[in-house]
């Protein structure tokens, strides 16, 4: 790519606002993804596997927003016709040569009359479905010792971190975290330490010392889903499945 194309690709990618996209319904999101796809495909940032990479990129982008984008719902012919239509349409707008413009318009017309043609936006919309929030959201909850607050209160205190950000701050960006922490507060060990959902959401906790502890111990870090249930590492899940298979 030349420097101009690199700049166009960077501008297109930097303009993607995940939080804004999360406010879109399915059809609005499909339109936005189609626009991103055609801009990047026209720039053609990769010499090989460009379309395949763009499909994977838009699939991951969709998951970040809360949708599942299943490109396999469309045929290869439908995808390539839609792609060629969009790229040729962008080329037509940017090309001033009369002969090339006629050739591009002929290609566009031929695609429009093809029996398998569907617009890129239509293909994406038909391939989108909402993700199950409980399956798509994963939060890593950890606790970091706060020496200054502990000294001030005369009691061991810990900052509550969700995906590396203090809970009271990240909740402003993702309201689902509030529900996740409600569920997290129901974990037996968290209840035993007297940690409430309100304390977790405030971003700071003062856990109790349990009878079997020589000192106040920091709660165990863990990954939870959107309703606060603990998520086991895949290796543990696989081992559990194997154990079930051998149980009598």
C-alpha positions as a Python dict, from the first residue, in 0.01 Angstrom:
ca = {
    (1, 'X'): (0, 0, 0),
    (2, 'X'): (109, 357, -60),
    (3, 'X'): (114, 617, 219),
    (4, 'X'): (-226, 754, 117),
    (5, 'X'): (-389, 411, 137),
    (6, 'X'): (-227, 345, 474),
    (7, 'X'): (-367, 674, 602),
    (8, 'X'): (-716, 587, 470),
    (9, 'X'): (-704, 245, 636),
    (10, 'X'): (-588, 396, 967),
    (11, 'X'): (-862, 660, 955),
    (12, 'X'): (-1127, 395, 888),
    (13, 'X'): (-1010, 177, 1177),
    (14, 'X'): (-963, 467, 1420),
    (15, 'X'): (-1317, 587, 1347),
    (16, 'X'): (-1467, 263, 1484),
    (17, 'X'): (-1632, 343, 1818),
    (18, 'X'): (-1729, 23, 2002),
    (19, 'X'): (-1942, 200, 2262),
    (20, 'X'): (-2134, 379, 1988),
    (21, 'X'): (-2186, 56, 1795),
    (22, 'X'): (-2328, -108, 2107),
    (23, 'X'): (-2622, 134, 2088),
    (24, 'X'): (-2719, 15, 1737),
    (25, 'X'): (-2990, -235, 1656),
    (26, 'X'): (-2913, -520, 1417),
    (27, 'X'): (-3000, -337, 1094),
    (28, 'X'): (-2812, -23, 1196),
    (29, 'X'): (-2509, -230, 1287),
    (30, 'X'): (-2527, -425, 959),
    (31, 'X'): (-2520, -97, 767),
    (32, 'X'): (-2218, 24, 964),
    (33, 'X'): (-2025, -303, 918),
    (34, 'X'): (-2100, -302, 544),
    (35, 'X'): (-1960, 51, 522),
    (36, 'X'): (-1643, -46, 711),
    (37, 'X'): (-1602, -360, 500),
    (38, 'X'): (-1633, -183, 163),
    (39, 'X'): (-1393, 95, 263),
    (40, 'X'): (-1125, -149, 376),
    (41, 'X'): (-1181, -386, 83),
    (42, 'X'): (-1141, -98, -163),
    (43, 'X'): (-812, 0, 4),
    (44, 'X'): (-711, -369, -15),
    (45, 'X'): (-454, -361, 267),
    (46, 'X'): (-337, -721, 215),
    (47, 'X'): (-192, -869, -106),
    (48, 'X'): (-343, -1212, -30),
    (49, 'X'): (-639, -1326, 177),
    (50, 'X'): (-783, -976, 196),
    (51, 'X'): (-1152, -1075, 191),
    (52, 'X'): (-1096, -1368, 428),
    (53, 'X'): (-918, -1139, 675),
    (54, 'X'): (-1194, -878, 652),
    (55, 'X'): (-1459, -1140, 723),
    (56, 'X'): (-1269, -1250, 1033),
    (57, 'X'): (-1215, -890, 1141),
    (58, 'X'): (-1585, -804, 1109),
    (59, 'X'): (-1678, -1127, 1289),
    (60, 'X'): (-1460, -1031, 1587),
    (61, 'X'): (-1589, -673, 1576),
    (62, 'X'): (-1946, -804, 1587),
    (63, 'X'): (-1870, -1015, 1894),
    (64, 'X'): (-1726, -711, 2071),
    (65, 'X'): (-2055, -530, 2010),
    (66, 'X'): (-2275, -825, 2111),
    (67, 'X'): (-2362, -989, 1780),
    (68, 'X'): (-2265, -1314, 1613),
    (69, 'X'): (-2173, -1266, 1247),
    (70, 'X'): (-2189, -1601, 1068),
    (71, 'X'): (-2061, -1550, 713),
    (72, 'X'): (-2132, -1916, 632),
    (73, 'X'): (-2501, -1828, 603),
    (74, 'X'): (-2421, -1666, 266),
    (75, 'X'): (-2279, -1847, -35),
    (76, 'X'): (-1934, -1768, -168),
    (77, 'X'): (-2093, -1630, -485),
    (78, 'X'): (-2323, -1398, -289),
    (79, 'X'): (-2033, -1264, -84),
    (80, 'X'): (-1807, -1204, -383),
    (81, 'X'): (-2082, -1042, -589),
    (82, 'X'): (-2165, -808, -301),
    (83, 'X'): (-1798, -731, -246),
    (84, 'X'): (-1732, -658, -614),
    (85, 'X'): (-2040, -437, -635),
    (86, 'X'): (-1926, -226, -338),
    (87, 'X'): (-1563, -199, -449),
    (88, 'X'): (-1661, -110, -806),
    (89, 'X'): (-1909, 149, -678),
    (90, 'X'): (-1635, 317, -472),
    (91, 'X'): (-1399, 300, -771),
    (92, 'X'): (-1663, 461, -993),
    (93, 'X'): (-1691, 757, -758),
    (94, 'X'): (-1315, 805, -743),
    (95, 'X'): (-1233, 744, -1111),
    (96, 'X'): (-1236, 1037, -1355),
    (97, 'X'): (-1135, 842, -1668),
    (98, 'X'): (-1443, 816, -1900),
    (99, 'X'): (-1343, 479, -2048),
    (100, 'X'): (-1277, 320, -1709),
    (101, 'X'): (-1600, 465, -1571),
    (102, 'X'): (-1798, 299, -1853),
    (103, 'X'): (-1626, -34, -1785),
    (104, 'X'): (-1695, -6, -1411),
    (105, 'X'): (-2060, 82, -1470),
    (106, 'X'): (-2098, -218, -1700),
    (107, 'X'): (-1957, -446, -1429),
    (108, 'X'): (-2190, -295, -1170),
    (109, 'X'): (-2492, -345, -1395),
    (110, 'X'): (-2393, -705, -1465),
    (111, 'X'): (-2371, -775, -1091),
    (112, 'X'): (-2710, -615, -1027),
    (113, 'X'): (-2873, -844, -1282),
    (114, 'X'): (-2706, -1159, -1147),
    (115, 'X'): (-2965, -1394, -997),
    (116, 'X'): (-2759, -1450, -680),
    (117, 'X'): (-2685, -1085, -609),
    (118, 'X'): (-2765, -954, -262),
    (119, 'X'): (-2636, -629, -119),
    (120, 'X'): (-2351, -654, 130),
    (121, 'X'): (-2568, -489, 394),
    (122, 'X'): (-2844, -746, 337),
    (123, 'X'): (-2599, -1037, 359),
    (124, 'X'): (-2454, -906, 684),
    (125, 'X'): (-2798, -838, 834),
    (126, 'X'): (-2914, -1191, 746),
    (127, 'X'): (-2595, -1334, 899),
    (128, 'X'): (-2623, -1145, 1229),
    (129, 'X'): (-2780, -1272, 1549),
    (130, 'X'): (-2761, -1144, 1905),
    (131, 'X'): (-2509, -1317, 2125),
    (132, 'X'): (-2621, -1466, 2453),
    (133, 'X'): (-2491, -1206, 2698),
    (134, 'X'): (-2395, -1470, 2955),
    (135, 'X'): (-2181, -1648, 2695),
    (136, 'X'): (-2023, -1340, 2539),
    (137, 'X'): (-1924, -1145, 2851),
    (138, 'X'): (-1622, -1245, 3057),
    (139, 'X'): (-1498, -1032, 3346),
    (140, 'X'): (-1172, -1086, 3536),
    (141, 'X'): (-1220, -970, 3895),
    (142, 'X'): (-906, -910, 4100),
    (143, 'X'): (-818, -733, 4423),
    (144, 'X'): (-521, -500, 4472),
    (145, 'X'): (-397, -399, 4818),
    (146, 'X'): (-448, -28, 4885),
    (147, 'X'): (-186, 70, 5141),
    (148, 'X'): (-291, 433, 5172),
    (149, 'X'): (-657, 351, 5236),
    (150, 'X'): (-563, 68, 5474),
    (151, 'X'): (-351, 305, 5684),
    (152, 'X'): (-625, 566, 5685),
    (153, 'X'): (-896, 321, 5795),
    (154, 'X'): (-677, 108, 6018),
    (155, 'X'): (-798, -200, 5835),
    (156, 'X'): (-673, -391, 5533),
    (157, 'X'): (-844, -256, 5222),
    (158, 'X'): (-832, -365, 4862),
    (159, 'X'): (-924, -201, 4533),
    (160, 'X'): (-1174, -403, 4328),
    (161, 'X'): (-1051, -435, 3970),
    (162, 'X'): (-1262, -559, 3680),
    (163, 'X'): (-1055, -631, 3370),
    (164, 'X'): (-780, -419, 3526),
    (165, 'X'): (-999, -113, 3592),
    (166, 'X'): (-1151, -4, 3925),
    (167, 'X'): (-1506, -133, 3948),
    (168, 'X'): (-1668, 205, 4016),
    (169, 'X'): (-1509, 343, 3698),
    (170, 'X'): (-1567, 54, 3456),
    (171, 'X'): (-1935, 24, 3556),
    (172, 'X'): (-1988, 360, 3386),
    (173, 'X'): (-1872, 204, 3059),
    (174, 'X'): (-2051, -131, 3088),
    (175, 'X'): (-2373, -144, 3291),
    (176, 'X'): (-2374, -526, 3274),
    (177, 'X'): (-2087, -529, 3525),
    (178, 'X'): (-2325, -409, 3796),
    (179, 'X'): (-2537, -723, 3750),
    (180, 'X'): (-2225, -938, 3734),
    (181, 'X'): (-2102, -802, 4068),
    (182, 'X'): (-2445, -863, 4222),
    (183, 'X'): (-2402, -1230, 4135),
    (184, 'X'): (-2037, -1229, 4241),
    (185, 'X'): (-2138, -1106, 4588),
    (186, 'X'): (-2338, -1429, 4631),
    (187, 'X'): (-2024, -1645, 4613),
    (188, 'X'): (-1985, -1827, 4945),
    (189, 'X'): (-1631, -1708, 5018),
    (190, 'X'): (-1723, -1348, 4939),
    (191, 'X'): (-2021, -1362, 5175),
    (192, 'X'): (-1805, -1517, 5449),
    (193, 'X'): (-1570, -1221, 5427),
    (194, 'X'): (-1862, -980, 5464),
    (195, 'X'): (-1816, -829, 5119),
    (196, 'X'): (-2137, -683, 4976),
    (197, 'X'): (-2233, -605, 4618),
    (198, 'X'): (-2239, -235, 4707),
    (199, 'X'): (-1881, -254, 4835),
    (200, 'X'): (-1767, -434, 4521),
    (201, 'X'): (-1930, -170, 4300),
    (202, 'X'): (-1772, 111, 4503),
    (203, 'X'): (-1429, -13, 4396),
    (204, 'X'): (-1297, -78, 4749),
    (205, 'X'): (-1353, -356, 5004),
    (206, 'X'): (-1255, -424, 5366),
    (207, 'X'): (-1274, -804, 5401),
    (208, 'X'): (-1317, -972, 5738),
    (209, 'X'): (-1053, -1201, 5885),
    (210, 'X'): (-1191, -1554, 5896),
    (211, 'X'): (-1141, -1787, 6193),
    (212, 'X'): (-909, -2011, 5991),
    (213, 'X'): (-690, -1719, 5877),
    (214, 'X'): (-380, -1593, 6059),
    (215, 'X'): (-432, -1256, 5892),
    (216, 'X'): (-681, -1090, 5661),
    (217, 'X'): (-635, -1258, 5325),
    (218, 'X'): (-714, -1107, 4990),
    (219, 'X'): (-1013, -1272, 4818),
    (220, 'X'): (-932, -1506, 4534),
    (221, 'X'): (-925, -1352, 4186),
    (222, 'X'): (-1156, -1517, 3935),
    (223, 'X'): (-1324, -1484, 3596),
    (224, 'X'): (-1702, -1442, 3601),
    (225, 'X'): (-1974, -1418, 3340),
    (226, 'X'): (-2244, -1153, 3299),
    (227, 'X'): (-2450, -1283, 3593),
    (228, 'X'): (-2152, -1330, 3825),
    (229, 'X'): (-2105, -1706, 3794),
    (230, 'X'): (-1746, -1827, 3813),
    (231, 'X'): (-1599, -1937, 3481),
    (232, 'X'): (-1370, -2237, 3500),
    (233, 'X'): (-1055, -2243, 3287),
    (234, 'X'): (-1101, -2463, 2981),
    (235, 'X'): (-845, -2712, 3108),
    (236, 'X'): (-1048, -2761, 3427),
    (237, 'X'): (-1371, -2801, 3231),
    (238, 'X'): (-1210, -3058, 3003),
    (239, 'X'): (-1072, -3249, 3303),
    (240, 'X'): (-1416, -3243, 3466),
    (241, 'X'): (-1571, -3386, 3150),
    (242, 'X'): (-1310, -3663, 3143),
    (243, 'X'): (-1378, -3745, 3508),
    (244, 'X'): (-1749, -3772, 3438),
    (245, 'X'): (-1674, -4013, 3158),
    (246, 'X'): (-1491, -4249, 3395),
    (247, 'X'): (-1733, -4222, 3688),
    (248, 'X'): (-1933, -4529, 3784),
}
